[in-house]
Coordinates of C-alpha atoms in Angstrom, one line a residue:
Chain Y
X248 CA 0.0 0.1 0.0
X249 CA 1.2 3.5 -0.7
X250 CA 1.4 6.4 1.7
X251 CA -1.9 7.6 0.5
X252 CA -3.8 4.2 0.9
X253 CA -3.7 3.3 -2.9
X254 CA -3.0 -0.3 -4.0
X255 CA 0.5 -0.7 -5.3
X256 CA 0.8 -0.6 -9.1
X257 CA 1.2 -3.9 -10.8
X258 CA 4.5 -4.3 -12.2
X259 CA 5.8 -6.6 -14.8
X260 CA 8.9 -7.6 -12.9
X261 CA 7.5 -11.2 -12.8
X262 CA 6.3 -11.3 -16.4
X263 CA 3.3 -13.4 -17.1
X264 CA 3.8 -15.6 -14.1
X265 CA 0.6 -16.0 -12.0
X266 CA 0.5 -15.5 -8.4
X267 CA 0.2 -19.3 -7.7
X268 CA 3.3 -20.0 -9.8
X269 CA 5.3 -17.4 -8.0
X270 CA 4.2 -18.9 -4.7
X271 CA 5.2 -22.4 -5.9
X272 CA 8.6 -21.3 -7.1
X273 CA 9.1 -19.8 -3.6
X274 CA 7.9 -23.1 -1.9
X275 CA 10.4 -25.1 -4.1
X276 CA 13.0 -22.7 -3.2
X277 CA 12.5 -23.4 0.4
X278 CA 12.2 -27.1 -0.1
X279 CA 15.3 -27.2 -2.3
X280 CA 17.2 -26.0 0.8
X281 CA 15.7 -28.6 3.0
X282 CA 17.4 -31.3 0.3
X283 CA 20.5 -29.1 0.3
X284 CA 20.7 -29.5 4.2
X285 CA 20.3 -33.1 4.0
X286 CA 22.9 -33.5 1.2
X287 CA 25.2 -31.2 3.2
X288 CA 24.8 -33.3 6.3
X289 CA 25.7 -36.5 4.1
X290 CA 28.8 -34.8 2.6
X291 CA 30.1 -33.6 6.0
X292 CA 29.6 -37.1 7.4
X293 CA 31.2 -38.7 4.5
X294 CA 34.2 -36.5 4.4
X295 CA 34.7 -37.1 8.1
X296 CA 35.3 -40.8 7.8
X297 CA 37.7 -42.9 5.8
X298 CA 35.8 -46.2 6.0
X299 CA 32.8 -45.0 4.0
X300 CA 32.0 -47.6 1.4
X301 CA 31.6 -47.2 -2.2
X302 CA 27.8 -47.0 -2.6
X303 CA 27.7 -49.3 -5.5
X304 CA 29.1 -52.1 -3.1
X305 CA 25.7 -52.0 -1.2
X306 CA 23.1 -50.3 -3.4
X307 CA 21.6 -51.5 -6.6
X308 CA 22.8 -49.1 -9.2
X309 CA 21.2 -51.0 -12.0
X310 CA 17.8 -50.9 -10.6
X311 CA 18.2 -47.2 -9.5
X312 CA 19.3 -46.1 -13.0
X313 CA 16.1 -47.7 -14.4
X314 CA 14.0 -45.8 -11.7
X315 CA 15.8 -42.6 -12.6
X316 CA 15.0 -42.9 -16.4
X317 CA 11.4 -43.7 -15.3
X318 CA 11.1 -40.5 -13.4
X319 CA 12.7 -38.6 -16.2
X320 CA 10.0 -40.1 -18.5
X321 CA 7.2 -39.1 -16.2
X322 CA 8.7 -35.5 -16.5
X323 CA 8.3 -35.7 -20.1
X324 CA 4.5 -36.9 -19.8
X325 CA 4.2 -33.9 -17.3
X326 CA 5.4 -31.5 -19.7
X327 CA 3.1 -32.8 -22.4
X328 CA 0.1 -32.5 -20.0
X329 CA 1.1 -28.9 -19.6
X330 CA 1.3 -28.3 -23.2
X331 CA -2.0 -30.0 -23.7
X332 CA -3.7 -27.9 -21.0
X333 CA -2.2 -24.6 -22.4
X334 CA -3.8 -25.8 -25.9
X335 CA -7.2 -26.4 -23.9
X336 CA -6.8 -30.1 -25.2
X337 CA -8.9 -31.8 -22.3
X338 CA -8.4 -35.3 -23.6
X339 CA -4.7 -34.8 -23.9
X340 CA -4.4 -33.2 -20.6
X341 CA -6.2 -36.2 -19.0
X342 CA -4.0 -38.7 -20.9
X343 CA -0.7 -37.3 -20.0
X344 CA -1.6 -36.6 -16.3
X345 CA -2.7 -40.2 -16.0
X346 CA 0.6 -41.2 -17.5
X347 CA 2.3 -39.1 -14.9
X348 CA 0.3 -40.5 -12.0
X349 CA 1.3 -44.0 -13.2
X350 CA 4.9 -42.9 -13.3
X351 CA 4.9 -41.8 -9.9
X352 CA 3.2 -45.0 -8.8
X353 CA 5.9 -47.0 -10.5
X354 CA 8.6 -45.2 -9.0
X355 CA 7.2 -45.7 -5.5
X356 CA 6.9 -49.4 -6.4
X357 CA 10.5 -49.5 -7.3
X358 CA 11.7 -47.7 -4.3
X359 CA 9.6 -50.3 -2.0
X360 CA 11.2 -53.2 -3.9
X361 CA 14.6 -51.6 -3.3
X362 CA 14.0 -50.8 0.3
X363 CA 12.5 -54.4 1.1
X364 CA 15.7 -56.1 -0.5
X365 CA 18.1 -53.7 1.5
X366 CA 16.3 -54.3 4.8
X367 CA 16.2 -58.1 4.2
X368 CA 20.0 -58.0 3.6
X369 CA 20.7 -56.3 6.9
X370 CA 20.8 -52.7 5.8
X371 CA 18.1 -50.3 7.5
X372 CA 17.9 -47.1 9.2
X373 CA 20.0 -48.0 12.2
X374 CA 22.6 -50.2 10.9
X375 CA 24.6 -51.4 7.9
X376 CA 25.3 -54.9 8.4
X377 CA 25.0 -56.6 5.1
X378 CA 24.9 -60.3 4.8
X379 CA 28.4 -61.8 4.0
X380 CA 30.2 -58.4 4.3
X381 CA 33.8 -58.5 4.9
X382 CA 34.3 -54.9 5.2
X383 CA 33.0 -52.6 8.0
X384 CA 30.0 -50.3 6.9
X385 CA 29.3 -47.3 9.1
X386 CA 25.7 -47.0 10.3
X387 CA 25.7 -43.4 9.1
X388 CA 25.9 -44.8 5.5
X389 CA 22.6 -46.4 5.9
X390 CA 20.8 -43.8 8.0
X391 CA 21.8 -41.0 5.6
X392 CA 20.8 -43.2 2.6
X393 CA 17.3 -44.0 4.0
X394 CA 16.9 -40.3 5.3
X395 CA 17.6 -38.7 1.8
X396 CA 15.9 -41.1 -0.3
X397 CA 12.9 -41.3 2.1
X398 CA 12.5 -37.8 2.1
X399 CA 12.5 -37.7 -1.7
X400 CA 10.2 -40.7 -1.6
X401 CA 7.7 -38.7 0.3
X402 CA 7.9 -35.8 -2.2
X403 CA 7.0 -38.4 -5.0
X404 CA 4.0 -39.6 -3.1
X405 CA 2.9 -36.0 -2.4
X406 CA 3.3 -35.1 -6.0
X407 CA 1.5 -38.3 -7.2
X408 CA -1.5 -37.5 -4.8
X409 CA -1.3 -33.7 -5.9
X410 CA -1.2 -34.8 -9.7
X411 CA -4.2 -37.3 -9.0
X412 CA -6.3 -34.4 -7.5
X413 CA -5.5 -32.2 -10.7
X414 CA -6.2 -35.1 -12.9
X415 CA -9.7 -35.6 -11.3
X416 CA -10.3 -31.8 -11.2
X417 CA -9.7 -31.8 -15.1
X418 CA -12.0 -34.9 -15.6
X419 CA -14.6 -33.2 -13.5
X420 CA -14.2 -29.9 -15.4
X421 CA -13.9 -28.2 -12.0
X422 CA -12.0 -25.1 -13.5
X423 CA -12.2 -23.1 -16.6
X424 CA -9.8 -24.2 -19.3
X425 CA -7.7 -21.2 -18.6
X426 CA -7.6 -21.7 -14.7
X427 CA -7.2 -25.5 -15.2
X428 CA -4.0 -25.0 -17.5
X429 CA -2.5 -22.8 -14.6
X430 CA -3.2 -25.5 -12.2
X431 CA -1.7 -28.1 -14.3
X432 CA 1.3 -25.9 -14.8
X433 CA 1.8 -25.2 -11.1
X434 CA 1.5 -28.9 -10.4
X435 CA 4.0 -29.6 -13.2
X436 CA 6.5 -27.2 -11.4
X437 CA 6.4 -29.4 -8.4
X438 CA 6.7 -32.7 -10.3
X439 CA 9.9 -31.5 -12.3
X440 CA 11.3 -30.3 -9.0
X441 CA 11.0 -33.9 -7.6
X442 CA 12.8 -35.1 -10.9
X443 CA 15.5 -32.5 -10.7
X444 CA 16.2 -33.5 -6.9
X445 CA 16.4 -37.1 -7.8
X446 CA 18.9 -36.4 -10.4
X447 CA 21.2 -35.0 -7.8
X448 CA 20.3 -37.6 -5.1
X449 CA 21.2 -40.4 -7.6
X450 CA 24.6 -38.8 -8.3
X451 CA 25.6 -38.0 -4.8
X452 CA 24.2 -41.0 -3.1
X453 CA 24.3 -43.8 -5.4
X454 CA 27.2 -42.8 -8.0
X455 CA 29.9 -41.0 -6.3
Chain Z
X259 CA 4.8 -21.3 -20.5
X260 CA 6.2 -20.2 -23.7
X261 CA 4.5 -21.6 -26.9
X262 CA 8.2 -21.5 -28.3
X263 CA 8.9 -24.5 -26.5
X264 CA 7.7 -27.2 -28.7
X265 CA 7.1 -31.0 -28.0
X266 CA 10.1 -31.8 -30.3
X267 CA 12.3 -29.7 -27.9
X268 CA 10.8 -31.8 -24.9
X269 CA 11.9 -34.9 -26.7
X270 CA 15.3 -33.6 -27.5
X271 CA 15.8 -32.7 -23.7
X272 CA 14.8 -36.3 -23.0
X273 CA 17.4 -37.7 -25.2
X274 CA 20.1 -35.4 -23.7
X275 CA 18.9 -36.5 -20.2
X276 CA 19.0 -40.2 -21.1
X277 CA 22.5 -39.8 -22.8
X278 CA 23.8 -38.1 -19.7
X279 CA 22.5 -40.5 -17.4
X280 CA 24.1 -43.4 -19.5
X281 CA 27.4 -41.5 -19.5
X282 CA 27.1 -41.0 -15.6
X283 CA 26.6 -44.7 -14.9
X284 CA 29.5 -45.5 -17.3
X285 CA 31.7 -43.2 -15.5
X286 CA 30.9 -44.6 -12.2
X287 CA 31.4 -48.2 -13.1
X288 CA 34.2 -49.6 -10.9
X289 CA 37.3 -51.0 -12.3
X290 CA 37.9 -48.2 -14.9
X291 CA 41.0 -47.1 -13.2
X292 CA 40.1 -43.5 -13.1
X293 CA 41.2 -41.1 -10.3
X294 CA 38.0 -41.0 -7.8
X295 CA 38.2 -37.2 -7.5
X296 CA 38.1 -36.7 -11.3
X297 CA 35.3 -39.2 -11.6
X298 CA 33.4 -37.0 -8.9
X299 CA 34.1 -33.9 -10.7
X300 CA 32.7 -35.5 -13.9
X301 CA 29.7 -37.0 -12.2
X302 CA 28.7 -33.6 -10.5
X303 CA 29.2 -31.6 -13.8
X304 CA 26.8 -34.1 -15.7
X305 CA 24.3 -34.0 -12.8
X306 CA 24.5 -30.2 -12.8
X307 CA 23.9 -30.2 -16.6
X308 CA 21.0 -32.5 -16.3
X309 CA 19.3 -30.5 -13.4
X310 CA 19.8 -27.3 -15.6
X311 CA 17.9 -28.8 -18.5
X312 CA 15.2 -29.7 -16.4
X313 CA 15.0 -26.4 -14.8
X314 CA 15.2 -24.3 -17.8
X315 CA 13.4 -26.4 -20.3
X316 CA 10.8 -28.6 -18.4
X317 CA 10.1 -26.1 -15.7
X318 CA 10.4 -23.3 -18.4
X319 CA 12.6 -21.0 -16.1
X320 CA 14.1 -19.7 -19.4
X321 CA 10.9 -18.2 -20.2
X322 CA 10.4 -16.5 -17.1
X323 CA 11.4 -12.8 -16.4
X324 CA 14.8 -12.0 -15.3
X325 CA 13.8 -11.2 -11.8
X326 CA 12.1 -14.4 -11.2
X327 CA 15.2 -16.3 -12.9
X328 CA 17.5 -14.5 -10.2
X329 CA 15.2 -15.2 -7.4
X330 CA 15.4 -18.9 -8.2
X331 CA 19.0 -19.3 -9.3
X332 CA 21.0 -16.8 -7.2
X333 CA 20.5 -18.6 -3.8
X334 CA 22.0 -21.8 -5.0
X335 CA 25.5 -20.3 -5.1
X336 CA 25.4 -20.9 -1.3
X337 CA 25.0 -24.5 -0.8
X338 CA 28.1 -25.5 -2.9
X339 CA 30.1 -23.0 -1.0
X340 CA 29.0 -24.4 2.4
X341 CA 29.7 -27.8 1.1
X342 CA 33.3 -27.1 0.1
X343 CA 34.1 -25.3 3.3
X344 CA 32.4 -27.7 5.8
X345 CA 33.5 -30.9 3.9
X346 CA 37.2 -29.6 3.8
X347 CA 37.0 -28.9 7.5
X348 CA 35.8 -32.6 8.1
X349 CA 38.5 -34.2 5.9
X350 CA 41.3 -32.0 7.6
X351 CA 40.1 -32.9 11.0
X352 CA 40.1 -36.6 10.1
X353 CA 43.6 -36.4 8.7
X354 CA 44.9 -34.1 11.4
X355 CA 45.7 -31.4 9.0
X356 CA 45.0 -29.0 11.7

């Protein structure tokens, strides 16, 4: 508000970005720093030990590579949904959003498979005692792994639920096509962020 | 979102992401005899390139105003700085450098 009680003049500093889109960007920025904090903690713990194992000795890189590509594919279906929504293509939006939701469910299924096998083999949140291991594995290796990938998995779950809500809203014609396009685009930002974070988690936690 | 970003572009980005992921996995394969520090630098560089492709093309940050681009990008200069300082401190403490 100005000194005379008039509303501030709108500016074009944020271009055509809607309020919802700017709000999502700010949320993602805050969320990105949550992940940064976790990865920083991981890096500090790892740099402070000389008995940190090579991740590939305990983690299934092949399965995770498939999951990584799967998540990237779901980013493509999401961006297709955004394109369809922008073009007011209702059927296309529904189709691509449904694929994206399936992508999220598939990733979560893969993560469940990975976790269940690790836990069965003696690696869980509290300890790293893999069956038949000859080298010491610090418990921090396991706890940071489950903490970071679990926090990311929670984001995949949230994003899948969020995308499902947007999908059903589109099917029910809850919003005008223009408003719906905005909703799909904002949901898309969140989903791409989940993909972007996984790209970094895959590199730092699994590959390096 | 810009209409200029076509579906063809999205598919090209997918190809780049797939190729970079393949290169990453190849580089991380044990037994190549490469220096681990160099491998880490290569892997981090490729991960950053992939993240940038998603950020600019799939999240359409390239089409946003300069102010919004700065709001999103500039804060990310801090975490790598903290990482280098704090990890160096941990490494130095471990090896009794100070």
